mmCIF file of C-alpha atoms and ligand atoms in Angstrom:
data_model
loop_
_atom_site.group_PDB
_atom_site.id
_atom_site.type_symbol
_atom_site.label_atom_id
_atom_site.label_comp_id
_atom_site.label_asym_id
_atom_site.label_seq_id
_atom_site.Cartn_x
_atom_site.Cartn_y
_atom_site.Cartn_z
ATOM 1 C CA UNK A 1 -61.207 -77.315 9.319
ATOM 2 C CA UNK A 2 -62.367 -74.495 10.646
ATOM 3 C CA UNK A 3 -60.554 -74.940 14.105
ATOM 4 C CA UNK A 4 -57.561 -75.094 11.831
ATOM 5 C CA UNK A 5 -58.304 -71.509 9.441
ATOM 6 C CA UNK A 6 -58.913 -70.177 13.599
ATOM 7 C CA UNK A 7 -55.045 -70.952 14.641
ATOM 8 C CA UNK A 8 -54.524 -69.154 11.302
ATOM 9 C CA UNK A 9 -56.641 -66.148 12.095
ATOM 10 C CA UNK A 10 -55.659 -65.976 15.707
ATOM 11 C CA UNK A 11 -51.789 -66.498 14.510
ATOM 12 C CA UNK A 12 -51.866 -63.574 12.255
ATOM 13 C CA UNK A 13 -53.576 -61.513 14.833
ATOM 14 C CA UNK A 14 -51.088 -61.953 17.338
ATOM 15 C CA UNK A 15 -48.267 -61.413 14.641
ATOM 16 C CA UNK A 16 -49.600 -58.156 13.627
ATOM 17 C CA UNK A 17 -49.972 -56.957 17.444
ATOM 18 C CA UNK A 18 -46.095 -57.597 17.270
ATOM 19 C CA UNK A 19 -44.379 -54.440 16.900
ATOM 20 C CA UNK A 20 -40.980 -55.373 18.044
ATOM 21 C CA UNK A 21 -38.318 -58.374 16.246
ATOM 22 C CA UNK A 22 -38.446 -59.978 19.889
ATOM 23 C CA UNK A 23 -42.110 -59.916 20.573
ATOM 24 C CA UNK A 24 -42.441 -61.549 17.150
ATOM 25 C CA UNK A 25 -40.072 -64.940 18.038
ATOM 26 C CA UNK A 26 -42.234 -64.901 20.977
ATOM 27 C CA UNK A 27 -45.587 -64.986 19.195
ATOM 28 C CA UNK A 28 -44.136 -67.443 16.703
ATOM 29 C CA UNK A 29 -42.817 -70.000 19.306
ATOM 30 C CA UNK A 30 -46.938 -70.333 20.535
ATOM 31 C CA UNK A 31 -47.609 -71.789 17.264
ATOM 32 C CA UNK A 32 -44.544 -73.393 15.690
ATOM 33 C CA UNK A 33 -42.536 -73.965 19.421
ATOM 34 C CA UNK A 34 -41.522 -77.099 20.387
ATOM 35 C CA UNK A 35 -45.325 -76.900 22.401
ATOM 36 C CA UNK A 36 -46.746 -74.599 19.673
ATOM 37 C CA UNK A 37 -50.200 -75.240 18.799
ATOM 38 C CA UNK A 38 -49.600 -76.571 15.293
ATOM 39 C CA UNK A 39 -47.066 -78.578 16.720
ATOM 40 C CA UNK A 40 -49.070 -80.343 19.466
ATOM 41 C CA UNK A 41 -51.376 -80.595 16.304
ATOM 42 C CA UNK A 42 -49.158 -83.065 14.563
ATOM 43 C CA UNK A 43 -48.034 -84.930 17.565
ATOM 44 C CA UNK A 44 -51.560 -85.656 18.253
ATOM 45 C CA UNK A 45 -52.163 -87.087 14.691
ATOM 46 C CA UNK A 46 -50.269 -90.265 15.760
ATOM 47 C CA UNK A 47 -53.407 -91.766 17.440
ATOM 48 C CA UNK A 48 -54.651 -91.842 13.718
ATOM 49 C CA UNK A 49 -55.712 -94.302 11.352
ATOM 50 C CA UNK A 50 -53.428 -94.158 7.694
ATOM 51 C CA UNK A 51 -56.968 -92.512 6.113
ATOM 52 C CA UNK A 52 -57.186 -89.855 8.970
ATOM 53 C CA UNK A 53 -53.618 -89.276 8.714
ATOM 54 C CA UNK A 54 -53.417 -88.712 5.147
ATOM 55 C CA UNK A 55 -56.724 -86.259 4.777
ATOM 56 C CA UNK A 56 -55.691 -84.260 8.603
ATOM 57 C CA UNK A 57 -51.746 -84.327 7.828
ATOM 58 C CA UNK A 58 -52.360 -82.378 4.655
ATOM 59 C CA UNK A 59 -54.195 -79.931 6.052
ATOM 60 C CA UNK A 60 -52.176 -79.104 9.002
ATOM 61 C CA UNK A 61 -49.368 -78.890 6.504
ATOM 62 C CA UNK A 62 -51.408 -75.625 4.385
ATOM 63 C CA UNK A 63 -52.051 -74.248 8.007
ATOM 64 C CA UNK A 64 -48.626 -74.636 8.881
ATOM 65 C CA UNK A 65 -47.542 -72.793 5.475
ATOM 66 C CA UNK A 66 -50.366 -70.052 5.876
ATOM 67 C CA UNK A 67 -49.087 -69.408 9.539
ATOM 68 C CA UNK A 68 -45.184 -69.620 8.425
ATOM 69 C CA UNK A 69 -46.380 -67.374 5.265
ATOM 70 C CA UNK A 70 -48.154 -64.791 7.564
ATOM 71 C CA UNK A 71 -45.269 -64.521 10.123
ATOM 72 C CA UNK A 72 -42.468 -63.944 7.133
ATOM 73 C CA UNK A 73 -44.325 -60.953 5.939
ATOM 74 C CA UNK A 74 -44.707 -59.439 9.261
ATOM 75 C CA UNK A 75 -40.834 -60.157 9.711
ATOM 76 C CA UNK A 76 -40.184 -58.024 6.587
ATOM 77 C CA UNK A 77 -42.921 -55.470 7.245
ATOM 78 C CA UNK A 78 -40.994 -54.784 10.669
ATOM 79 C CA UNK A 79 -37.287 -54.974 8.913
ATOM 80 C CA UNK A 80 -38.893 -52.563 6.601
ATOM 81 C CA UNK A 81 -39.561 -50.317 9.334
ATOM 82 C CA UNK A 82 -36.810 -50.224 10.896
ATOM 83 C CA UNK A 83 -35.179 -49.537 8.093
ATOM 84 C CA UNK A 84 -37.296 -46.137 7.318
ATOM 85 C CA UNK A 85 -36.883 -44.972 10.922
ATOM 86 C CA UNK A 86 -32.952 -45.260 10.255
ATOM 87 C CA UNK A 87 -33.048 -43.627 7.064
ATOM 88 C CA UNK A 88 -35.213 -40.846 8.349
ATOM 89 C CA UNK A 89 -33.293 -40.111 11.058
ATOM 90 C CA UNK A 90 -29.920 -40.346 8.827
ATOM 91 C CA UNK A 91 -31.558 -38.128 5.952
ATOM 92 C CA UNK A 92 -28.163 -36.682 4.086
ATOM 93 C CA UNK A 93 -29.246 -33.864 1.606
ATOM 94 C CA UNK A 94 -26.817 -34.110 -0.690
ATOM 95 C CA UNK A 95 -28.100 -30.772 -2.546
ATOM 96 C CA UNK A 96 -26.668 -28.724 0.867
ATOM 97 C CA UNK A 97 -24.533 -26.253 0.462
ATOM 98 C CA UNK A 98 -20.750 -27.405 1.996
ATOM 99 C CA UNK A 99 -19.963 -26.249 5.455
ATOM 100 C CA UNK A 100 -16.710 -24.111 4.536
ATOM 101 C CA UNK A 101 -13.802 -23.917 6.825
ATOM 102 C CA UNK A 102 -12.828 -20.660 7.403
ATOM 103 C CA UNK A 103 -9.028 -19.973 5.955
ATOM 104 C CA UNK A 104 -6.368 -18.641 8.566
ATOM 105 C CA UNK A 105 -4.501 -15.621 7.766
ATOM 106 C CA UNK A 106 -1.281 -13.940 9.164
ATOM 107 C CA UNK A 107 -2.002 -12.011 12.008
ATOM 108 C CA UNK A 108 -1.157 -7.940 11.310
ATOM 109 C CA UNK A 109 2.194 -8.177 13.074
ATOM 110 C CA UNK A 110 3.421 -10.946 11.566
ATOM 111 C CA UNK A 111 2.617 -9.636 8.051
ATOM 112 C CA UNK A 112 4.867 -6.606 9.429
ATOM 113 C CA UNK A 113 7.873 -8.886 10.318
ATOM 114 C CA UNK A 114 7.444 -10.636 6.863
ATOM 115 C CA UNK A 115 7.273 -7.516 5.004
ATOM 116 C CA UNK A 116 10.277 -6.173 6.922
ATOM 117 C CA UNK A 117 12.277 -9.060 6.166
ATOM 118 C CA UNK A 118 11.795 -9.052 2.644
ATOM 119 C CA UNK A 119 12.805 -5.494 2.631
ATOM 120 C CA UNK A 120 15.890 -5.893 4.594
ATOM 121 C CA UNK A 121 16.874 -9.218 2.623
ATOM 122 C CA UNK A 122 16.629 -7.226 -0.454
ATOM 123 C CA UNK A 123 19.248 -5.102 1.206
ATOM 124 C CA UNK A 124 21.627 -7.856 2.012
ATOM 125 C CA UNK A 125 20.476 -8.203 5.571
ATOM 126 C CA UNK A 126 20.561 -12.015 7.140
ATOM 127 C CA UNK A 127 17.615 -12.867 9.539
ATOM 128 C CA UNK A 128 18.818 -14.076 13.095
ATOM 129 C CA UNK A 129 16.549 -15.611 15.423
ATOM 130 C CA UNK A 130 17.545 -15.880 19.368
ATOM 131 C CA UNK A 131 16.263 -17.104 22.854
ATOM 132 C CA UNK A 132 12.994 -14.703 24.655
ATOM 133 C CA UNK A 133 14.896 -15.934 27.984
ATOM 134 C CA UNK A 134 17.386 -14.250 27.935
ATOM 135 C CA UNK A 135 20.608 -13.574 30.737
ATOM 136 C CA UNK A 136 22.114 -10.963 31.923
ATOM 137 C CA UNK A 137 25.279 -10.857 30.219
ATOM 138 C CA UNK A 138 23.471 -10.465 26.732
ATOM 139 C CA UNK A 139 20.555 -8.579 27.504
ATOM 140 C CA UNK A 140 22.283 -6.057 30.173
ATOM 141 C CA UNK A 141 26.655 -6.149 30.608
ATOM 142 C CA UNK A 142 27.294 -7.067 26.783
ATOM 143 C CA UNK A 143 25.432 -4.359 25.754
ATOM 144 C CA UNK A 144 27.500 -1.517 28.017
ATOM 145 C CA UNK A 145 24.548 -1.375 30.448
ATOM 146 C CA UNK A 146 25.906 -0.319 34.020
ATOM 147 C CA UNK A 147 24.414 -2.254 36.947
ATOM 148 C CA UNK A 148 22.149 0.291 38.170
ATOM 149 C CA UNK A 149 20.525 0.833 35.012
ATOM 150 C CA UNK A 150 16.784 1.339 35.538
ATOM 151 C CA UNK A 151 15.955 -1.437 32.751
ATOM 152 C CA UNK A 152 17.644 -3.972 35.384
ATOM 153 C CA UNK A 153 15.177 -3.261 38.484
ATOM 154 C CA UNK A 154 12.169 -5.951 38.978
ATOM 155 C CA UNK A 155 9.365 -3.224 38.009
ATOM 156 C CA UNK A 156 10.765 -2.750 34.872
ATOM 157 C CA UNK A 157 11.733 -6.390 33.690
ATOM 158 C CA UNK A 158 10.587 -9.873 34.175
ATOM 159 C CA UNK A 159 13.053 -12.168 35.641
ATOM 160 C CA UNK A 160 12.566 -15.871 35.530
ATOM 161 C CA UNK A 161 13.426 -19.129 38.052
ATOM 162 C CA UNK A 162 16.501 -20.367 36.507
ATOM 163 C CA UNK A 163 15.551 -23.419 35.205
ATOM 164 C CA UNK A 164 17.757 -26.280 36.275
ATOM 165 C CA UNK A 165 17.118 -24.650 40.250
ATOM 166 C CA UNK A 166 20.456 -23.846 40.882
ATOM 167 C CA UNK A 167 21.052 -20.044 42.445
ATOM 168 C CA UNK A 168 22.519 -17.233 40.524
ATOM 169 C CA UNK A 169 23.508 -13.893 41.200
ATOM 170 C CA UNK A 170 21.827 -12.634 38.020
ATOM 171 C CA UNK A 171 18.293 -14.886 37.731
ATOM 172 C CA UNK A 172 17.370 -15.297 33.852
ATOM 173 C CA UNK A 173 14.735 -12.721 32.397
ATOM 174 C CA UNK A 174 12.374 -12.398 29.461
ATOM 175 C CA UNK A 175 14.736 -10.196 27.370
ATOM 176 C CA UNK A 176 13.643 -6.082 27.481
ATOM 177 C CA UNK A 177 14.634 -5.738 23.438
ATOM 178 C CA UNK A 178 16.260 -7.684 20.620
ATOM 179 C CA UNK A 179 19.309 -5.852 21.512
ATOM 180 C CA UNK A 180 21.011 -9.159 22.763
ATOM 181 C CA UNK A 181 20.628 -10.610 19.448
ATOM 182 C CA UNK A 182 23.527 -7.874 18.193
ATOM 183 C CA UNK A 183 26.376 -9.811 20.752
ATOM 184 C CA UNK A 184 24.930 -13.455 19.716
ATOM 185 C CA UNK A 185 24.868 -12.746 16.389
ATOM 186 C CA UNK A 186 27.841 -10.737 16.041
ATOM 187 C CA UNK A 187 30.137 -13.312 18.072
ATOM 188 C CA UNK A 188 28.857 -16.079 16.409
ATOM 189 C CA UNK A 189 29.756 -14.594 12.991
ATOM 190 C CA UNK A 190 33.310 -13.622 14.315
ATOM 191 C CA UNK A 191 33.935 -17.153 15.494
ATOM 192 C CA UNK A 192 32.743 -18.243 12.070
ATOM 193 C CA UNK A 193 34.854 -16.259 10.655
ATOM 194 C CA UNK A 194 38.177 -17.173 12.905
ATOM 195 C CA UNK A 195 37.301 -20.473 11.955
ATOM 196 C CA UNK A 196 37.384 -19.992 8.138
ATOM 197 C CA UNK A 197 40.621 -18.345 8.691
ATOM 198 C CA UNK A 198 42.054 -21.024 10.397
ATOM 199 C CA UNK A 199 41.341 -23.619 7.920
ATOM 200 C CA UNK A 200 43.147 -21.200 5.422
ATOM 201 C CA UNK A 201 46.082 -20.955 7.568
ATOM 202 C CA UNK A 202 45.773 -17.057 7.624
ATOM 203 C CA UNK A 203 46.564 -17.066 10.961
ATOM 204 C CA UNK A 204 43.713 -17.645 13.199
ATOM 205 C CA UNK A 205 43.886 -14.523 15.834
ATOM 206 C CA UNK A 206 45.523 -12.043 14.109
ATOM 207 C CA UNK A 207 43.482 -9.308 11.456
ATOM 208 C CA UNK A 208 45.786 -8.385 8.867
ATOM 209 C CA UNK A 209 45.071 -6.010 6.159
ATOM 210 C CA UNK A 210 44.393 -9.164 3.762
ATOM 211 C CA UNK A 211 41.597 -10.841 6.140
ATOM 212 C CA UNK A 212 39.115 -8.720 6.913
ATOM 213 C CA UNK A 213 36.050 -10.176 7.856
ATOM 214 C CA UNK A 214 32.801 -9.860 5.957
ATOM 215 C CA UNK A 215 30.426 -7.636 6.859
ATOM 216 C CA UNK A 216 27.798 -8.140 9.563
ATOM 217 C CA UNK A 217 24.865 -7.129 8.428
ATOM 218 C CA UNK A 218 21.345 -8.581 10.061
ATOM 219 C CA UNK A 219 18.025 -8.062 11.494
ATOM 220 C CA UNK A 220 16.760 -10.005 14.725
ATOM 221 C CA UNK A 221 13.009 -9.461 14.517
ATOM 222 C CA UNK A 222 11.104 -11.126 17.733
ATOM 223 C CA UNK A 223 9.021 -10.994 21.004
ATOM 224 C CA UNK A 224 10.466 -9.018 23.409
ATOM 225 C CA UNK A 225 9.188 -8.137 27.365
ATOM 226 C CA UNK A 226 8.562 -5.047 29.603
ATOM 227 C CA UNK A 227 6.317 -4.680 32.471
ATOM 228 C CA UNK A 228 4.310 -2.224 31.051
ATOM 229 C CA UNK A 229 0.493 -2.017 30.444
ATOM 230 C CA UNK A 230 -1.646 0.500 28.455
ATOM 231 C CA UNK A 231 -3.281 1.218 25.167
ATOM 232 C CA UNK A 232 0.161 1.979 23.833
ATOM 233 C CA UNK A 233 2.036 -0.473 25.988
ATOM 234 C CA UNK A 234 2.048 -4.081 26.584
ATOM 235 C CA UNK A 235 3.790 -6.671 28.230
ATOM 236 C CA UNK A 236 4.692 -8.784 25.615
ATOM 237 C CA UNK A 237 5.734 -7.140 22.213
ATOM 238 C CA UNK A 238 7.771 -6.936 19.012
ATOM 239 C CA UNK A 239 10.811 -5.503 18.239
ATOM 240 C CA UNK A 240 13.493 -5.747 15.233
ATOM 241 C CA UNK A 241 17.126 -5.039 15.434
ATOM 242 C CA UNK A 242 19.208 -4.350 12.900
ATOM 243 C CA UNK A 243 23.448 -4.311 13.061
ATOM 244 C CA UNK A 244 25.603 -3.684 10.267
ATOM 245 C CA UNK A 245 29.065 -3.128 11.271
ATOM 246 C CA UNK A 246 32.509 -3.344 8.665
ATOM 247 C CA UNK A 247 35.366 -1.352 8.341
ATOM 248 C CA UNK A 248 33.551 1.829 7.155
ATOM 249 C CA UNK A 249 29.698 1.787 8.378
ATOM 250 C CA UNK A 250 28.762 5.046 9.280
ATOM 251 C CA UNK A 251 26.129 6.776 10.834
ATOM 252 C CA UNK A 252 25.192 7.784 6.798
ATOM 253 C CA UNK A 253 24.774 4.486 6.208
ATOM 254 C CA UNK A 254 21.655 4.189 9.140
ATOM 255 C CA UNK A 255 20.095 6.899 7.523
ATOM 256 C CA UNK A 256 20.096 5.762 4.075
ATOM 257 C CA UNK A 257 19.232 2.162 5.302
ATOM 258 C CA UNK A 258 16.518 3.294 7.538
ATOM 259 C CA UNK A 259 14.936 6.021 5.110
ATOM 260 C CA UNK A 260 14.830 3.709 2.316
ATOM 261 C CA UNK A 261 13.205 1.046 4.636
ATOM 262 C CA UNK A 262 10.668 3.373 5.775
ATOM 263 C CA UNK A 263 10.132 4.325 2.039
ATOM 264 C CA UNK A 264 9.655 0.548 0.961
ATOM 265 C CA UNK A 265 7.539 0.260 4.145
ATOM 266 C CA UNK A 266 5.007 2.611 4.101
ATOM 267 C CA UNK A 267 4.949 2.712 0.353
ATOM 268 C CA UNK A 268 5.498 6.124 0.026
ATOM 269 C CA UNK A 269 8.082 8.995 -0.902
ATOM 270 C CA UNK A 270 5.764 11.278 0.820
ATOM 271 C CA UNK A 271 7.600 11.085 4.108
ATOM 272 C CA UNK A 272 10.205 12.363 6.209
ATOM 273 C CA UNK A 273 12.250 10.905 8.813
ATOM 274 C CA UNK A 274 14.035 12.887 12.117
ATOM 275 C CA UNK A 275 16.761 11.238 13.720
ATOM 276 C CA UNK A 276 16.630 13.208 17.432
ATOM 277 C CA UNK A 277 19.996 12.709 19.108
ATOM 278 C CA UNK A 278 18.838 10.316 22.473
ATOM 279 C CA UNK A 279 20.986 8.226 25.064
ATOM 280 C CA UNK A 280 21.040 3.843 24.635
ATOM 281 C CA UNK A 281 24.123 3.030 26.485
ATOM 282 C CA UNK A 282 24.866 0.629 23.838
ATOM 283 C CA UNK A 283 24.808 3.205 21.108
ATOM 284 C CA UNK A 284 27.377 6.934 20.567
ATOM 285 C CA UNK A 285 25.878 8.777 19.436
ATOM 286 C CA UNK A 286 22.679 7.732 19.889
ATOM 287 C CA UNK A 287 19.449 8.404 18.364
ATOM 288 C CA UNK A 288 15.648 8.069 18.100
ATOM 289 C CA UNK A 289 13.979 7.560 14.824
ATOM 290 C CA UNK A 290 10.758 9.762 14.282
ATOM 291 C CA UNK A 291 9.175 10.098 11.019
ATOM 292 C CA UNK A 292 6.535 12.510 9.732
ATOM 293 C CA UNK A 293 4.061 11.471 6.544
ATOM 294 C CA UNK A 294 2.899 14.266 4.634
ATOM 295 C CA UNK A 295 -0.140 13.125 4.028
ATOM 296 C CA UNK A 296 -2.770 10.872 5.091
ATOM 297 C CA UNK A 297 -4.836 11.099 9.132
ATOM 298 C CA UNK A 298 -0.983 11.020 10.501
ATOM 299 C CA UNK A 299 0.249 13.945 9.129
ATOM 300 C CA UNK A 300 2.186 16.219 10.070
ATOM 301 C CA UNK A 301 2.831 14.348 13.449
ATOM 302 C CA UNK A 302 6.114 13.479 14.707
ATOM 303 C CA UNK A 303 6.305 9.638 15.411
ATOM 304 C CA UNK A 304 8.759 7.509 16.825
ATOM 305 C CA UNK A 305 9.727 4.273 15.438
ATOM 306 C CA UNK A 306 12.816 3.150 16.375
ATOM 307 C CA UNK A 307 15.808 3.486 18.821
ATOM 308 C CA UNK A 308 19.152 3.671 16.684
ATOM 309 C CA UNK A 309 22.782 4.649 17.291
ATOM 310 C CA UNK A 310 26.698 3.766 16.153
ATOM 311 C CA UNK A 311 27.454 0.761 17.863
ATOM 312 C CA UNK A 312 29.727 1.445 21.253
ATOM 313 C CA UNK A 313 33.232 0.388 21.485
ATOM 314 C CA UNK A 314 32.711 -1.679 24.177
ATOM 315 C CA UNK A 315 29.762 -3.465 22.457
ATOM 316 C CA UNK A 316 32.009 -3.807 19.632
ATOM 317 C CA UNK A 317 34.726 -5.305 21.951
ATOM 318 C CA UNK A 318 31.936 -7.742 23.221
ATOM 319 C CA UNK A 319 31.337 -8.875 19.416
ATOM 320 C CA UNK A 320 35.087 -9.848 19.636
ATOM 321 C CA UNK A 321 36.412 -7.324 17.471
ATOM 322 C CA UNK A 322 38.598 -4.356 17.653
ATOM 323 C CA UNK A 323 36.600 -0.961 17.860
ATOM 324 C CA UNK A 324 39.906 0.760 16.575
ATOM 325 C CA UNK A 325 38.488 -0.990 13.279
ATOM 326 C CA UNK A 326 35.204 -2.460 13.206
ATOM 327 C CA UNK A 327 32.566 0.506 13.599
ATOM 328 C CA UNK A 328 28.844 0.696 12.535
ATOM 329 C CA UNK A 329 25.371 1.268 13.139
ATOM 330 C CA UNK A 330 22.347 -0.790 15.127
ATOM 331 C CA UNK A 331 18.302 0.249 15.536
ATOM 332 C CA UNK A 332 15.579 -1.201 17.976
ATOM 333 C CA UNK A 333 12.044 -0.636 16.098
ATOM 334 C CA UNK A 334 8.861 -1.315 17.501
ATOM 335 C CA UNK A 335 6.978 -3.602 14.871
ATOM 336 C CA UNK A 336 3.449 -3.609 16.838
ATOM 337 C CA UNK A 337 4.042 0.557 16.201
ATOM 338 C CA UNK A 338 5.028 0.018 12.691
ATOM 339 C CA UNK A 339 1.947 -2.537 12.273
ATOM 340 C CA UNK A 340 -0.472 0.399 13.849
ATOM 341 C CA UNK A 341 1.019 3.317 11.572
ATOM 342 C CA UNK A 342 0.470 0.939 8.547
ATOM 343 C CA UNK A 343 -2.898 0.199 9.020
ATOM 344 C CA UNK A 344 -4.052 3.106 11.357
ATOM 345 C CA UNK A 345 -5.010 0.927 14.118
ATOM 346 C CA UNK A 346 -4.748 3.135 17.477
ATOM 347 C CA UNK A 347 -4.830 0.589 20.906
ATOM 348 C CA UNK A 348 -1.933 -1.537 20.663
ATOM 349 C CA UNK A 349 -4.037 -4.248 22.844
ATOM 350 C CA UNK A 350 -5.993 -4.906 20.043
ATOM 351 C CA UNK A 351 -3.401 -6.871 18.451
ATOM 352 C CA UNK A 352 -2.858 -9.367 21.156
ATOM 353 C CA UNK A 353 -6.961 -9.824 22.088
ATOM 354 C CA UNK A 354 -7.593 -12.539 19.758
ATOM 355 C CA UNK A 355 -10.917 -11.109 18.263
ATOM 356 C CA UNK A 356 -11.172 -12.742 14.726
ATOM 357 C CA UNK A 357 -13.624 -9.332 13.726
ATOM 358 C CA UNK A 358 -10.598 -7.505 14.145
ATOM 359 C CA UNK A 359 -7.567 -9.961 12.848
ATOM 360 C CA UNK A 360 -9.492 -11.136 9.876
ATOM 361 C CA UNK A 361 -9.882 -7.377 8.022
ATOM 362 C CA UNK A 362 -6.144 -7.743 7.116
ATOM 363 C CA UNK A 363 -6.698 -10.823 5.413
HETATM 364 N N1 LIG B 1 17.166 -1.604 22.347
HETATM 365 C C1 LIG B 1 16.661 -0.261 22.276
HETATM 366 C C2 LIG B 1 15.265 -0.220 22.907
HETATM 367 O O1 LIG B 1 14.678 -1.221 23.109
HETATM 368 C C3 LIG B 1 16.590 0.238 20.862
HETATM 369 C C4 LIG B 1 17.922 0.360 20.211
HETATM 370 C C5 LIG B 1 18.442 -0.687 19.491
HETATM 371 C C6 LIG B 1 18.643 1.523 20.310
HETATM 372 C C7 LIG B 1 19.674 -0.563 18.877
HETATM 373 C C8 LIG B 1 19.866 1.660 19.712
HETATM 374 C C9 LIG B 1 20.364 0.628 19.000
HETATM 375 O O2 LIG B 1 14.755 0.826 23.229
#
């Protein structure tokens, strides 16, 4: 009897030393195993008599329990445990304030080009979009640019591999201004236009009084390319041309359009705007755009915002059209100089750093 309350003891001792599941089996094998001490108790009861048997049997059977009792609670005690260390380590406090994600904005220039084309669409002008790799023909020869133009030398423009590997004379570049965007969008509109009259039978090549074609009238805002570097310059930036031409755009017309815009713009009547004759080969006459605020830090100061002219003959005989007929008026502006008047930012680089302290004030 009291051999048998020892197993028990020594069985709950060596359960409780268990601190691990596996250490546990391995503890309870010694006394329930196949060679476990209670076990080799039973197999020795065979040699009995039917009176030993009976008296002995039952009391191996409450050891038995009292060892299978004592190694079930130290099963759960270690479950529970485990079970505490995981929920400690996972503790979710669900009174935290959220993590918020920060929202994205616009960046400054962009807001400029959106705010431009609103203003323009309000004027009837379409919004083109065209290739940043640009060739020759549409960046240089379209636009009345004579082969030793300075624009055309390597210090002055990026050119490009051509892209399938096969040698030209004139390798493709990252286009100098939106400028092409006048011939692609101009000769695509023509050919629309030829192809309209065809369908109607009008005759498809020839303009008589009855057919004139609808007015071009669009801005081409986008990245343009220079090699050029400093706190007013950089290599990559924005541009936005505008061409309206018809049968009677003149160089009125530009100044209305482009005061108005600048108006709308800058929100304010409080401004003037100087249109200083200039030379674009593209453009005669030609002009710069400077405008003057009356008030605010700017004022006073002549600035320049955009490169404008009446559109050339031969640029409008590169559109497909007759000059004897078609005639009107194209700009170049600088949007990264627009964005920097608007919001009297005064290093260009700024813009294109990436610094969220900066972007995010125009949110
Ligand atoms: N393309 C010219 C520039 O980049 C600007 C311009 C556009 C001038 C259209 C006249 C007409 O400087």
């Amino acid at each position: 009897m009291s051999d048998l309350q020892a197993i028990v003891d020594s069985a709950k001792t060596a359960f409780a030393a268990c601190t691990a599941p596996a250490d546990l089996e391995n503890a309870k094998a010694q006394y329930l195993g196949k060679t476990g001490r209670i076990t080799e108790l039973m197999k020795g009861m065979a040699a009995l008599s039917v009176e030993e048997k009976k008296s002995l049997g039952a009391q191996i059977n409450v050891t038995k329990q009292a060892v299978e009792a004592a190694l079930n609670a130290r099963r759960e005690a270690l479950m529970d445990a485990a079970m505490n260390a995981q929920l400690a380590t996972e503790a979710l406090d669900v009174t935290l304030p959220g993590r918020a994600r920060a929202s994205g904005g616009l960046h400054p220039v962009s807001l400029t080009q959106e705010r431009i084309e609103s203003i323009f669409g309000s004027m009837g002008f379409d919004v083109a979009d065209g290739p940043e790799i640009e060739n020759d023909w549409f960046n240089f020869t379209a636009l009345n640019t004579p082969e030793d133009h300075p624009a055309r030398s390597m210090h002055d423009t990026f050119y490009v591999e051509p892209l399938d590997g096969v040698a030209t004379d004139t390798p493709p570049l990252l286009r100098t201004h939106t400028s092409p965007m006048q011939i692609r969008h101009a000769t695509a509109h023509v050919k629309a236009w030829r192809a309209r009259q065809a369908v109607a039978g009008n005759g498809a090549a020839t303009e008589g009084a009855c057919d004139s074609m609808p007015e071009i009238r669009v801005i081409a805002p986008g990245r343009t390319y220079r090699v050029d570097s400093d706190a007013t310059h950089s290599p990559m930036f924005h541009q936005c041309e505008g061409l309206w031409i018809g049968e009677n755009v003149s160089f009125k017309d530009l100044k209305v359009v482009f005061t108005d815009f600048c108006k709308t713009f800058f929100e304010s009547d409080d401004l003037v705007l100087r249109f200083r004759p200039s030379f674009f080969p593209f453009t005669e006459p030609s002009a710069e755009i400077d405008i003057q605020f009356a008030s605010g830090p700017l004022a006073g100061r002549w600035l320049e915002v955009a490169g404008s002219g009446q559109v050339h003959p031969n640029v409008v005989r590169n559109m497909g059209l007759d000059p004897e007929r078609y005639i009107g008026f194209a700009f170049g502006m600088g949007m990264d100089r627009l964005t920097m008047l608007r919001y009297g930012v005064n290093d260009l680089r700024l813009f294109f750093d990436g610094d969220l302290r900066f972007l995010s004030q125009f949110q």
